[in-house]
Coordinates of C-alpha atoms in Angstrom, one line a residue:
Chain L
M1 CA -12.8 -30.9 -6.9
S2 CA -9.7 -29.1 -8.0
A3 CA -8.9 -26.8 -5.2
V4 CA -6.0 -24.5 -5.9
T5 CA -3.1 -25.6 -3.8
L6 CA -0.5 -23.7 -2.0
H7 CA 1.9 -25.0 -4.6
D8 CA 0.0 -23.2 -7.4
V9 CA -0.1 -19.9 -5.5
D10 CA 3.7 -20.3 -4.8
E11 CA 4.4 -20.8 -8.5
L12 CA 2.4 -17.8 -9.4
R13 CA 4.1 -15.8 -6.7
D14 CA 7.3 -16.8 -8.3
L15 CA 6.1 -15.0 -11.5
Y16 CA 4.4 -12.1 -9.6
R17 CA 7.1 -11.4 -7.0
E18 CA 6.7 -8.6 -4.6
L19 CA 9.3 -6.5 -6.4
I20 CA 7.4 -7.0 -9.7
L21 CA 4.1 -6.1 -8.2
D22 CA 5.7 -3.0 -6.5
H23 CA 7.1 -1.7 -9.8
A24 CA 3.9 -2.5 -11.6
R25 CA 1.8 -0.6 -9.1
S26 CA 4.2 2.3 -8.8
P27 CA 6.4 2.4 -11.9
R28 CA 9.6 4.5 -11.5
H29 CA 10.5 7.2 -14.0
F30 CA 7.0 7.1 -15.5
G31 CA 6.0 9.8 -17.9
K32 CA 7.4 11.7 -20.9
L33 CA 11.0 12.9 -20.6
D34 CA 11.7 16.6 -21.4
G35 CA 14.7 17.0 -23.6
A36 CA 14.8 13.4 -24.7
T37 CA 17.3 12.8 -27.5
H38 CA 16.4 9.1 -28.1
T39 CA 13.0 7.4 -28.0
A40 CA 11.5 4.2 -29.2
E41 CA 8.1 2.5 -29.0
G42 CA 7.6 -1.2 -28.0
I43 CA 4.4 -3.0 -28.9
N44 CA 3.3 -6.4 -27.9
P45 CA 0.2 -7.0 -30.0
L46 CA -0.7 -10.2 -28.2
C47 CA -1.7 -8.5 -25.0
G48 CA -1.8 -4.9 -26.1
D49 CA 1.3 -3.7 -24.2
K50 CA 2.4 -0.4 -25.6
L51 CA 5.3 1.4 -24.1
R52 CA 7.5 4.3 -25.1
L53 CA 11.0 4.6 -23.8
Y54 CA 12.7 8.0 -23.6
M55 CA 16.4 8.7 -23.0
R56 CA 18.6 11.8 -22.8
L57 CA 22.1 10.9 -24.0
D58 CA 25.0 13.2 -23.5
D59 CA 28.4 12.2 -24.8
D60 CA 27.5 8.5 -25.0
N61 CA 26.1 8.5 -21.4
I62 CA 22.5 7.9 -20.5
E63 CA 21.8 11.0 -18.4
D64 CA 18.2 10.3 -17.8
A65 CA 15.5 7.9 -18.9
S66 CA 11.7 7.4 -18.6
F67 CA 8.8 5.5 -20.1
E68 CA 5.1 5.9 -20.6
G69 CA 2.3 3.7 -21.9
S70 CA 0.2 0.8 -20.6
G71 CA 0.8 -2.9 -20.3
C72 CA 0.6 -5.9 -18.1
A73 CA 2.3 -6.1 -14.7
I74 CA 5.3 -7.9 -16.2
S75 CA 6.0 -5.4 -19.0
V76 CA 5.5 -2.4 -16.8
A77 CA 7.7 -3.7 -14.0
S78 CA 10.4 -4.7 -16.5
A79 CA 10.3 -1.2 -18.0
S80 CA 10.4 0.4 -14.6
L81 CA 13.4 -1.8 -13.5
L82 CA 15.1 -0.9 -16.8
T83 CA 14.9 2.8 -16.3
D84 CA 16.2 2.4 -12.8
M85 CA 19.2 0.4 -14.1
I86 CA 20.3 2.4 -17.1
I87 CA 20.3 5.9 -15.8
G88 CA 23.9 7.0 -15.5
L89 CA 25.3 4.2 -17.7
P90 CA 27.6 4.5 -20.7
V91 CA 25.7 3.4 -23.8
P92 CA 28.0 0.4 -24.5
Q93 CA 27.3 -0.9 -21.0
A94 CA 23.5 -0.5 -21.5
L95 CA 23.8 -2.5 -24.7
E96 CA 25.6 -5.2 -22.8
F97 CA 22.8 -5.2 -20.3
F98 CA 20.3 -5.6 -23.1
A99 CA 22.1 -8.6 -24.3
T100 CA 22.5 -10.1 -20.9
V101 CA 18.9 -9.5 -19.8
T102 CA 17.3 -10.8 -23.0
A103 CA 19.5 -13.9 -22.9
R104 CA 18.7 -14.5 -19.3
L105 CA 14.9 -14.1 -19.6
T106 CA 14.7 -16.2 -22.7
G107 CA 16.8 -18.9 -21.0
R108 CA 19.6 -18.7 -23.6
Q109 CA 22.2 -17.6 -21.1
A110 CA 24.6 -20.3 -20.2
G111 CA 25.4 -20.5 -16.5
S112 CA 22.9 -17.8 -16.2
D113 CA 23.5 -16.7 -12.6
D114 CA 27.3 -16.2 -13.0
A115 CA 27.0 -14.2 -16.2
T116 CA 24.6 -11.6 -14.7
P117 CA 26.5 -8.7 -13.1
P118 CA 25.5 -7.5 -9.7
E119 CA 24.1 -4.2 -11.1
L120 CA 21.4 -6.4 -12.7
D121 CA 20.5 -8.2 -9.5
K122 CA 17.0 -6.9 -9.5
I123 CA 16.3 -8.4 -12.9
R124 CA 16.4 -11.8 -11.2
A125 CA 12.9 -10.9 -10.0
L126 CA 11.7 -11.5 -13.6
D127 CA 13.2 -15.0 -13.8
G128 CA 9.8 -16.5 -13.2
V129 CA 8.8 -15.7 -16.8
R130 CA 11.0 -18.5 -18.1
E131 CA 8.3 -20.9 -16.8
F132 CA 5.6 -18.9 -18.7
P133 CA 6.7 -18.8 -22.4
S134 CA 3.8 -16.6 -23.4
R135 CA 5.1 -13.9 -21.0
V136 CA 8.7 -13.7 -22.0
K137 CA 7.8 -11.2 -24.7
C138 CA 6.2 -8.9 -22.0
A139 CA 9.4 -9.0 -19.9
T140 CA 11.7 -8.2 -22.8
L141 CA 9.6 -5.5 -24.5
A142 CA 11.2 -2.5 -22.8
W143 CA 14.7 -3.9 -23.4
H144 CA 14.1 -4.3 -27.1
A145 CA 12.8 -0.7 -27.1
L146 CA 16.1 0.3 -25.4
N147 CA 18.2 -1.4 -28.1
S148 CA 16.0 0.2 -30.8
A149 CA 16.2 3.7 -29.3
I150 CA 20.0 3.6 -29.0
H151 CA 20.3 2.5 -32.6
G152 CA 18.0 5.3 -33.6
E153 CA 15.4 3.0 -35.3
S154 CA 12.2 4.9 -35.9
A155 CA 9.8 1.9 -36.5
P156 CA 8.2 0.6 -33.3
V157 CA 9.7 -2.7 -32.1
S158 CA 7.4 -5.6 -31.7
T159 CA 8.0 -8.7 -29.6
E160 CA 5.4 -10.5 -31.6
Chain M
M1 CA -41.3 -40.9 -24.1
T2 CA -37.7 -41.3 -25.2
Q3 CA -37.7 -37.6 -26.1
L4 CA -38.8 -36.7 -22.6
Q5 CA -36.1 -38.7 -21.0
V6 CA -33.4 -37.2 -23.1
S7 CA -34.5 -33.7 -22.4
N8 CA -34.4 -34.4 -18.6
V9 CA -30.6 -34.9 -18.8
P10 CA -28.7 -31.7 -18.5
L11 CA -27.3 -30.7 -21.8
D12 CA -23.7 -30.5 -20.6
T13 CA -23.9 -34.0 -18.9
E14 CA -25.1 -35.4 -22.2
C15 CA -22.6 -33.6 -24.4
R16 CA -19.4 -33.5 -22.5
P17 CA -18.4 -37.1 -23.2
D18 CA -18.6 -36.2 -26.9
F19 CA -15.6 -33.8 -26.7
P20 CA -12.3 -35.5 -26.0
A21 CA -10.3 -32.4 -25.5
L22 CA -12.4 -31.4 -22.5
H23 CA -11.2 -34.4 -20.6
Q24 CA -7.6 -33.5 -19.7
D25 CA -5.7 -31.8 -17.0
V26 CA -4.0 -28.4 -17.8
N27 CA -1.4 -27.3 -15.3
A28 CA -2.5 -30.1 -13.0
H29 CA -6.1 -29.1 -13.0
P30 CA -9.0 -30.4 -15.0
L31 CA -9.4 -28.1 -18.0
V32 CA -12.2 -25.5 -17.9
Y33 CA -12.6 -24.3 -21.5
L34 CA -14.2 -20.9 -21.6
D35 CA -12.6 -19.6 -24.9
N36 CA -15.3 -20.9 -27.2
A37 CA -15.9 -17.5 -28.9
A38 CA -12.3 -17.8 -30.2
S39 CA -12.6 -21.4 -31.2
A40 CA -14.8 -24.2 -29.9
Q41 CA -13.7 -27.8 -29.3
Q42 CA -14.6 -30.6 -31.7
P43 CA -16.9 -33.5 -30.9
S44 CA -15.6 -37.1 -31.7
T45 CA -18.1 -37.3 -34.6
V46 CA -16.3 -34.4 -36.3
I47 CA -12.8 -35.8 -35.6
D48 CA -13.8 -39.3 -36.7
T49 CA -15.5 -38.1 -39.9
V50 CA -12.5 -36.1 -40.9
A51 CA -10.2 -39.1 -40.1
H52 CA -12.4 -41.5 -42.0
Y53 CA -12.4 -39.3 -45.0
Q54 CA -8.7 -38.9 -45.0
R55 CA -8.1 -42.7 -44.4
H56 CA -10.5 -43.9 -47.0
D57 CA -12.1 -41.4 -49.4
H58 CA -9.6 -38.7 -50.2
A59 CA -9.2 -37.5 -53.8
N60 CA -9.8 -34.3 -55.6
V61 CA -13.4 -33.2 -56.0
H62 CA -15.4 -32.6 -59.2
R63 CA -12.7 -34.0 -61.4
G64 CA -11.9 -37.6 -61.5
V65 CA -13.8 -40.6 -62.9
H66 CA -12.4 -42.9 -60.4
T67 CA -14.1 -44.2 -57.2
L68 CA -12.3 -42.1 -54.6
S69 CA -13.0 -38.9 -56.5
Y70 CA -16.7 -39.8 -56.5
R71 CA -16.5 -40.5 -52.8
A72 CA -14.7 -37.3 -52.1
T73 CA -17.2 -35.3 -54.2
D74 CA -20.1 -36.9 -52.5
A75 CA -18.7 -36.2 -49.1
Y76 CA -17.9 -32.6 -50.0
E77 CA -21.3 -31.9 -51.6
G78 CA -23.1 -33.8 -48.9
A79 CA -21.6 -31.4 -46.4
R80 CA -22.9 -28.5 -48.4
D81 CA -26.4 -30.0 -48.2
K82 CA -26.1 -30.4 -44.4
I83 CA -25.0 -26.8 -44.1
Q84 CA -27.9 -25.7 -46.3
S85 CA -30.3 -27.6 -44.1
F86 CA -28.6 -26.2 -40.9
I87 CA -29.4 -22.6 -41.9
N88 CA -32.5 -23.4 -43.9
A89 CA -31.2 -21.9 -47.1
G90 CA -33.6 -22.2 -50.1
S91 CA -31.1 -23.6 -52.5
R92 CA -27.7 -25.4 -52.3
S93 CA -26.5 -22.9 -54.9
E94 CA -26.6 -20.3 -52.2
I95 CA -24.1 -22.0 -50.0
V96 CA -20.6 -20.8 -51.1
L97 CA -17.8 -22.7 -49.2
T98 CA -15.0 -20.4 -48.1
S99 CA -12.0 -20.5 -45.8
G100 CA -14.1 -18.7 -43.1
T101 CA -16.1 -15.7 -42.1
T102 CA -13.3 -13.4 -43.1
E103 CA -13.1 -14.7 -46.6
S104 CA -16.9 -14.6 -46.9
I105 CA -17.0 -11.0 -46.0
N106 CA -14.1 -10.1 -48.3
L107 CA -15.9 -11.9 -51.1
V108 CA -19.0 -9.7 -50.7
A109 CA -16.9 -6.5 -50.4
Q110 CA -15.0 -7.2 -53.6
S111 CA -17.6 -9.0 -55.8
Y112 CA -20.8 -7.4 -54.6
C113 CA -19.8 -3.9 -53.4
R114 CA -16.8 -3.0 -55.4
P115 CA -18.5 -2.9 -58.9
R116 CA -21.4 -0.9 -57.4
L117 CA -19.7 1.6 -55.3
A118 CA -18.9 5.2 -56.4
P119 CA -17.7 8.2 -54.5
G120 CA -20.5 9.3 -52.2
D121 CA -21.9 5.9 -51.6
K122 CA -21.8 4.4 -48.1
I123 CA -21.3 1.1 -46.3
L124 CA -22.9 1.1 -42.9
I125 CA -21.5 -1.0 -40.0
S126 CA -21.8 -0.8 -36.2
H127 CA -19.3 0.2 -33.5
L128 CA -19.1 -3.3 -32.1
E129 CA -17.9 -5.1 -35.2
H130 CA -14.9 -7.6 -35.3
H131 CA -12.0 -6.4 -37.4
S132 CA -13.0 -8.8 -40.1
N133 CA -16.3 -6.9 -40.5
I134 CA -14.4 -3.5 -40.6
V135 CA -11.2 -3.9 -42.6
P136 CA -12.7 -5.4 -45.8
W137 CA -15.1 -2.4 -46.0
Q138 CA -12.2 0.0 -45.4
L139 CA -10.4 -1.6 -48.3
V140 CA -13.3 -1.4 -50.7
C141 CA -14.0 2.2 -49.7
E142 CA -10.3 3.1 -50.4
Q143 CA -10.7 1.4 -53.8
T144 CA -13.9 3.1 -54.8
G145 CA -14.1 6.4 -52.9
A146 CA -17.1 5.2 -50.9
E147 CA -17.5 6.1 -47.3
L148 CA -17.6 3.7 -44.3
I149 CA -20.1 5.0 -41.7
V150 CA -20.4 3.6 -38.2
A151 CA -23.6 3.3 -36.1
P152 CA -23.0 4.1 -32.4
I153 CA -23.5 1.9 -29.3
N154 CA -24.5 2.7 -25.8
D155 CA -22.5 2.0 -22.6
K156 CA -24.3 -1.4 -22.2
G157 CA -22.9 -2.4 -25.6
E158 CA -26.2 -2.1 -27.4
L159 CA -26.7 -0.6 -30.8
I160 CA -28.5 2.7 -30.5
I161 CA -31.4 2.1 -32.8
D162 CA -32.5 5.7 -33.3
A163 CA -29.1 6.7 -34.4
F164 CA -28.8 3.7 -36.6
D165 CA -32.1 4.5 -38.3
K166 CA -30.9 8.0 -39.0
L167 CA -27.9 6.6 -40.9
L168 CA -30.2 4.5 -43.1
T169 CA -30.2 6.8 -46.1
D170 CA -30.6 5.9 -49.8
D171 CA -26.9 6.3 -50.5
V172 CA -26.1 3.3 -48.3
C173 CA -25.1 0.4 -50.6
L174 CA -24.9 -2.3 -47.9
I175 CA -25.3 -2.8 -44.2
A176 CA -22.8 -5.2 -42.7
I177 CA -23.5 -6.1 -39.1
A178 CA -22.7 -8.7 -36.5
H179 CA -25.4 -11.1 -35.3
V180 CA -23.7 -11.5 -32.0
S181 CA -20.8 -9.3 -30.8
N182 CA -17.7 -11.4 -30.2
A183 CA -16.3 -9.0 -27.6
L184 CA -19.5 -8.1 -25.7
G185 CA -22.0 -10.9 -26.4
T186 CA -24.7 -8.4 -27.5
V187 CA -27.3 -10.0 -29.8
L188 CA -28.2 -7.4 -32.4
P189 CA -31.8 -7.0 -33.6
V190 CA -30.9 -8.3 -37.0
K191 CA -34.4 -9.2 -38.1
D192 CA -35.7 -5.6 -37.5
I193 CA -32.6 -4.2 -39.2
I194 CA -33.1 -6.4 -42.3
A195 CA -36.8 -5.4 -42.5
K196 CA -35.9 -1.7 -42.4
A197 CA -33.2 -2.1 -44.9
K198 CA -35.5 -4.1 -47.2
S199 CA -38.0 -1.3 -47.2
R200 CA -35.3 1.0 -48.6
G201 CA -33.8 -1.5 -51.0
I202 CA -30.5 -1.8 -49.1
A203 CA -28.7 -5.1 -49.0
V204 CA -27.7 -6.6 -45.7
L205 CA -24.8 -8.9 -44.7
I206 CA -24.9 -10.5 -41.3
D207 CA -21.6 -11.6 -39.7
G208 CA -22.9 -14.7 -38.1
A209 CA -19.6 -16.1 -36.8
Q210 CA -20.8 -15.8 -33.2
G211 CA -24.5 -16.5 -34.0
V212 CA -24.5 -20.0 -35.5
P213 CA -23.1 -21.8 -32.4
H214 CA -25.7 -20.4 -30.1
M215 CA -29.1 -20.1 -31.8
Q216 CA -31.2 -21.5 -34.6
I217 CA -30.4 -19.6 -37.8
D218 CA -33.0 -19.5 -40.6
V219 CA -31.8 -17.3 -43.4
Q220 CA -35.1 -17.4 -45.2
D221 CA -36.9 -16.2 -42.0
L222 CA -34.3 -13.5 -41.4
D223 CA -34.6 -12.5 -45.1
C224 CA -30.9 -11.4 -45.2
D225 CA -29.0 -11.1 -48.4
F226 CA -25.7 -12.5 -47.1
Y227 CA -24.9 -14.5 -44.0
A228 CA -21.3 -15.3 -43.2
F229 CA -20.0 -17.8 -40.7
S230 CA -17.1 -20.2 -39.8
G231 CA -16.8 -23.9 -39.1
H232 CA -14.5 -23.7 -36.1
K233 CA -16.8 -21.6 -34.0
M234 CA -19.5 -24.2 -34.3
F235 CA -17.4 -27.2 -33.3
G236 CA -16.0 -27.9 -36.8
P237 CA -12.5 -27.6 -38.2
T238 CA -10.6 -24.4 -38.8
G239 CA -10.1 -23.0 -42.3
V240 CA -13.7 -23.5 -43.5
G241 CA -16.6 -21.3 -43.6
V242 CA -19.7 -20.3 -45.5
L243 CA -21.1 -17.4 -47.4
F244 CA -24.8 -17.7 -47.8
G245 CA -25.9 -15.4 -50.5
R246 CA -29.3 -14.8 -52.1
E247 CA -29.2 -16.6 -55.5
A248 CA -30.1 -13.7 -57.6
L249 CA -27.4 -11.5 -56.1
L250 CA -24.7 -14.2 -56.3
D251 CA -25.7 -14.9 -59.9
A252 CA -25.1 -11.2 -60.9
M253 CA -21.8 -11.0 -59.1
P254 CA -18.4 -11.4 -60.9
P255 CA -16.1 -14.2 -59.6
Y256 CA -14.0 -13.4 -56.5
Q257 CA -11.0 -15.4 -57.5
G258 CA -10.1 -17.1 -60.8
G259 CA -8.8 -20.6 -61.1
G260 CA -9.7 -24.2 -61.5
D261 CA -13.2 -25.5 -60.7
M262 CA -14.9 -22.1 -61.1
I263 CA -14.9 -22.3 -64.9
L264 CA -16.9 -24.1 -67.6
E265 CA -14.6 -23.4 -70.5
V266 CA -11.3 -21.6 -70.8
S267 CA -9.6 -20.4 -73.9
F268 CA -7.2 -17.5 -74.5
D269 CA -10.1 -15.6 -76.0
G270 CA -12.1 -15.8 -72.8
T271 CA -13.6 -17.9 -70.1
T272 CA -17.1 -18.9 -69.2
Y273 CA -17.7 -19.3 -65.5
N274 CA -19.2 -22.2 -63.7
D275 CA -22.7 -22.2 -62.2
L276 CA -23.4 -21.3 -58.6
P277 CA -22.0 -21.9 -56.1
Y278 CA -18.8 -23.2 -57.9
K279 CA -18.3 -19.8 -59.6
F280 CA -17.0 -18.6 -56.2
E281 CA -14.9 -21.7 -55.3
A282 CA -11.7 -21.4 -57.3
G283 CA -9.0 -24.0 -56.7
T284 CA -9.0 -27.3 -54.7
P285 CA -11.0 -26.6 -51.6
N286 CA -10.4 -27.7 -48.0
I287 CA -12.2 -30.9 -48.6
S288 CA -11.6 -32.7 -45.3
G289 CA -12.4 -29.5 -43.4
V290 CA -15.7 -29.1 -45.2
V291 CA -16.5 -32.7 -44.5
G292 CA -15.9 -32.1 -40.8
F293 CA -17.9 -28.9 -41.0
G294 CA -20.9 -30.9 -42.3
A295 CA -20.5 -33.4 -39.4
A296 CA -20.5 -30.4 -37.0
A297 CA -23.8 -29.1 -38.5
D298 CA -25.3 -32.6 -38.1
Y299 CA -24.1 -32.7 -34.5
L300 CA -25.7 -29.4 -33.6
Q301 CA -28.9 -30.3 -35.3
S302 CA -29.1 -33.6 -33.5
V303 CA -28.6 -31.9 -30.1
G304 CA -31.1 -29.2 -31.1
M305 CA -30.3 -25.4 -31.3
A306 CA -33.3 -24.5 -29.1
R307 CA -32.0 -26.7 -26.3
I308 CA -28.5 -25.2 -26.7
A309 CA -29.8 -21.7 -26.6
Q310 CA -31.8 -22.4 -23.5
H311 CA -28.9 -24.1 -21.7
E312 CA -26.5 -21.3 -22.6
R313 CA -28.9 -18.5 -21.6
Q314 CA -29.3 -20.0 -18.1
L315 CA -25.6 -20.5 -17.8
L316 CA -24.8 -17.0 -19.0
D317 CA -27.3 -15.6 -16.4
Y318 CA -25.5 -17.6 -13.7
M319 CA -22.1 -16.5 -14.9
M320 CA -23.0 -12.9 -15.0
Q321 CA -24.5 -13.1 -11.5
K322 CA -21.5 -14.9 -10.0
L323 CA -19.0 -12.6 -11.7
G324 CA -21.0 -9.6 -10.7
E325 CA -20.6 -10.7 -7.0
I326 CA -16.8 -10.4 -7.2
D327 CA -15.4 -7.3 -5.5
G328 CA -13.6 -5.0 -7.8
I329 CA -15.0 -6.6 -11.0
R330 CA -16.2 -4.5 -13.9
L331 CA -18.5 -6.3 -16.4
I332 CA -18.2 -4.9 -19.9
G333 CA -21.1 -5.7 -22.2
T334 CA -24.4 -5.8 -20.3
A335 CA -26.9 -5.7 -23.1
A336 CA -30.4 -6.9 -22.4
E337 CA -30.1 -9.4 -25.2
K338 CA -26.9 -11.4 -25.0
A339 CA -25.4 -14.8 -25.9
S340 CA -22.5 -16.8 -24.5
V341 CA -20.0 -14.0 -23.9
Q342 CA -18.9 -12.0 -20.8
S343 CA -16.1 -9.5 -20.9
F344 CA -14.7 -8.1 -17.7
L345 CA -11.9 -6.4 -15.8
V346 CA -10.8 -7.1 -12.2
D347 CA -9.4 -4.3 -10.0
D348 CA -6.5 -2.9 -12.0
I349 CA -5.2 -6.3 -12.9
H350 CA -4.1 -6.3 -16.5
P351 CA -6.2 -8.9 -18.5
H352 CA -3.1 -10.6 -19.7
D353 CA -1.9 -11.1 -16.1
L354 CA -5.3 -12.4 -15.2
G355 CA -5.2 -14.8 -18.2
T356 CA -1.9 -16.3 -17.1
I357 CA -3.1 -16.8 -13.5
L358 CA -6.3 -18.4 -14.6
D359 CA -4.5 -20.7 -17.1
H360 CA -2.3 -21.8 -14.2
Q361 CA -5.4 -23.0 -12.5
G362 CA -6.6 -24.8 -15.6
V363 CA -9.1 -22.1 -16.7
A364 CA -8.8 -21.1 -20.4
I365 CA -10.2 -17.6 -21.2
R366 CA -9.3 -15.0 -23.8
T367 CA -7.6 -11.8 -23.0
G368 CA -6.8 -8.8 -25.1
H369 CA -8.7 -6.7 -27.6
H370 CA -10.6 -9.6 -29.2
C371 CA -10.0 -8.2 -32.7
A372 CA -12.4 -5.4 -31.8
M373 CA -10.2 -2.5 -31.0
P374 CA -12.9 0.1 -31.6
V375 CA -15.0 -1.6 -28.9
M376 CA -12.1 -1.4 -26.5
D377 CA -11.6 2.3 -27.3
F378 CA -15.3 2.9 -26.7
F379 CA -15.0 1.5 -23.2
G380 CA -11.6 3.2 -22.6
V381 CA -9.8 -0.1 -21.9
P382 CA -6.7 -1.6 -23.6
G383 CA -8.4 -5.0 -23.5
T384 CA -10.6 -7.2 -21.4
A385 CA -10.7 -10.8 -20.0
R386 CA -13.5 -12.7 -21.8
A387 CA -15.2 -15.9 -20.8
S388 CA -17.4 -17.5 -23.5
L389 CA -19.7 -20.4 -23.1
A390 CA -20.6 -23.4 -25.3
L391 CA -23.2 -26.2 -25.0
Y392 CA -20.7 -28.3 -23.0
N393 CA -20.0 -25.8 -20.2
N394 CA -21.8 -26.0 -16.8
A395 CA -22.1 -24.3 -13.5
D396 CA -19.0 -26.1 -12.2
D397 CA -17.0 -24.3 -14.9
V398 CA -18.3 -21.0 -13.8
D399 CA -17.5 -21.7 -10.2
R400 CA -14.0 -22.7 -11.1
L401 CA -13.7 -19.4 -13.1
V402 CA -14.9 -17.4 -10.1
D403 CA -12.5 -19.2 -7.7
A404 CA -9.6 -18.6 -10.0
I405 CA -10.4 -14.9 -10.2
S406 CA -10.5 -14.8 -6.4
N407 CA -7.1 -16.3 -6.3
A408 CA -5.8 -13.8 -8.7
R409 CA -7.0 -11.0 -6.5
R410 CA -5.2 -12.6 -3.5
I411 CA -1.9 -12.5 -5.4
F412 CA -2.4 -9.0 -6.6
T413 CA -3.7 -7.3 -3.4

C-alpha cells in the first residue's frame, strides 16, 4: 500500500550517515574531564537531550575536552565530533567554528561549502539535519554549550 | 435491523471518512496518526459546527439583548448540556467550562484545597501522573505547608493497591489520580479508590483527560467529587475543558478568578458572586471552542462509547502483540487493564531518532517524556516512543507502524 522505497531509506541515510552512527554508538572523549576549567550544560527539552561539555583551558588554548550525558544519535554524534575538533584549538578559533557550524546547520551560511574550513570537514556529515527542521536543535546543542562554557555562563543553555 | 447492520461495519471503516485530516499524505506516504493521546483529530461535524458558529452566530455570551448574543449564548449553554449528558452529571451547575484539564486541576488546587490545607495535611497522588496532576499540588503544598505524597507503581505500570491503601490516612485532604495514564495506558481502578476514599471522608479528583475518549464516563456512578478533562483529547478543539464538581463542594468554594460574568453585583464595598457554574467562569470564554466541544461530545455519543472501547481494546491487543514480536523491542507499560496507549523502546535507538524515521514514513507517534518525567525515571529511561490509538485507527495503521520500526532498525544496525 505504501511500501517504503529505496528513496526513503536513502534520505534517512543522509540524516543518519555512517559517520554519525559511528560517533553515536562510540562517542569520543566521553565522560567527565578531570581538571576541567570550563563547563556548560546543554538541554533540549523537546527530546530530552542533556549533555555536559567540559574543557581544560590553558592560556587561551583548549588543552582537552570531553562530554557526558544522554541524547539522540544526532546530538551525541555532534558533541563527539565537536570534542574531536576543538582539542588543541585556540579559543578564538573555537568560537569561529561555533559560528560557522551553527550557521551551516541552520542553513544561514551563504555559499556554505566554501565558508567551511577543511578542519570542519567532518561536520558536513550533519548536513542532513537541514532537511529535518525539528532536528537542527539536536545538532547544534553541544556547540551552544561550547559557546556558553567559553563565556563562563553558568545557566544551562537550551536549544528550545 | 438498521442497528444490526451498522454494528457489522468495522468502526474505523465507518468513522475514518468523518476525519478530513486523516486523508492526506505526509512525506509521500498516507498519514498514519498514532499520536491521539497528545491530541486527537477532529471530525467534520466539529469543524463545521465551529465554522458555522463563527460565520453566523458569534457575539459575546450572557450579555447582549440582541439576536446574535442570544444565539451565541444558546450555542454555548447548549454545549454545556451536551457535556453534562456525555458524562451523566446530575446538574448543569456541576459543569464548569475551563481552558482544559490543566486549568480544571489548578482550580481545585486553589479553590478547594488551598483554603482547607494546613501544615501536616496531605495530598495523595500516584507515581504515574502527568505533570499537570503533579505541579498544581506542589504549588498548593508550597503555599500551605501541606505535604504531597506519592503512591508507588509496579514494573508493569500498575498502582500498588496495598501501598496505596496504607497511604489513605485521615490527614489526606484529597486524592488526585489519573483515570488512564497518558504515558503507559494503565487504567486505574478509580471506582474502588473512590469508594475507599468515601468511607474515610476524603475527596477525590480524577484526571480524566485520557479516560473520556476511550470509555463511557458516568460521574454519578463513579461517585467522584471532581472529574477533569479536555476537549482536544476527545476530538474537539484545543483550549477548552471541563471541571465536573459535586454541586455542594463547588458551592462552598471561593471563586478561582475574578472578572466579568462571575459576578451578580459589584461595588467598591464588595461583590456578590454569580451562581454555579458561572462563579468559576470569569471573563469571556472560548465560545467557539466550547461549541465545538459540544459537537465532539455529540459525535462520540452517536458512535457509542461501548463500541469505541471494544474496537480500541481489540486494536490495542493487536498492537501490543505485533510490537512484542519485534526483535529488540522493550514494551513499557504492560498493565492488565489498559487503554489506547503503548510506550516502547527499540534496541538502543533514541526515541527521538525513531520518531524522525517513522515520520519520514508517514507514521506520527509521540516521543519524549510525555510530561510524565517521574514515570520515565521509574523505568530508568530518558523517554519513550508512544503509539496511541483512537476510534479511527485500524490494523493497517498498526502494520504500517511495525514496518516503519523495522526500517528504523535496518538503518541503525
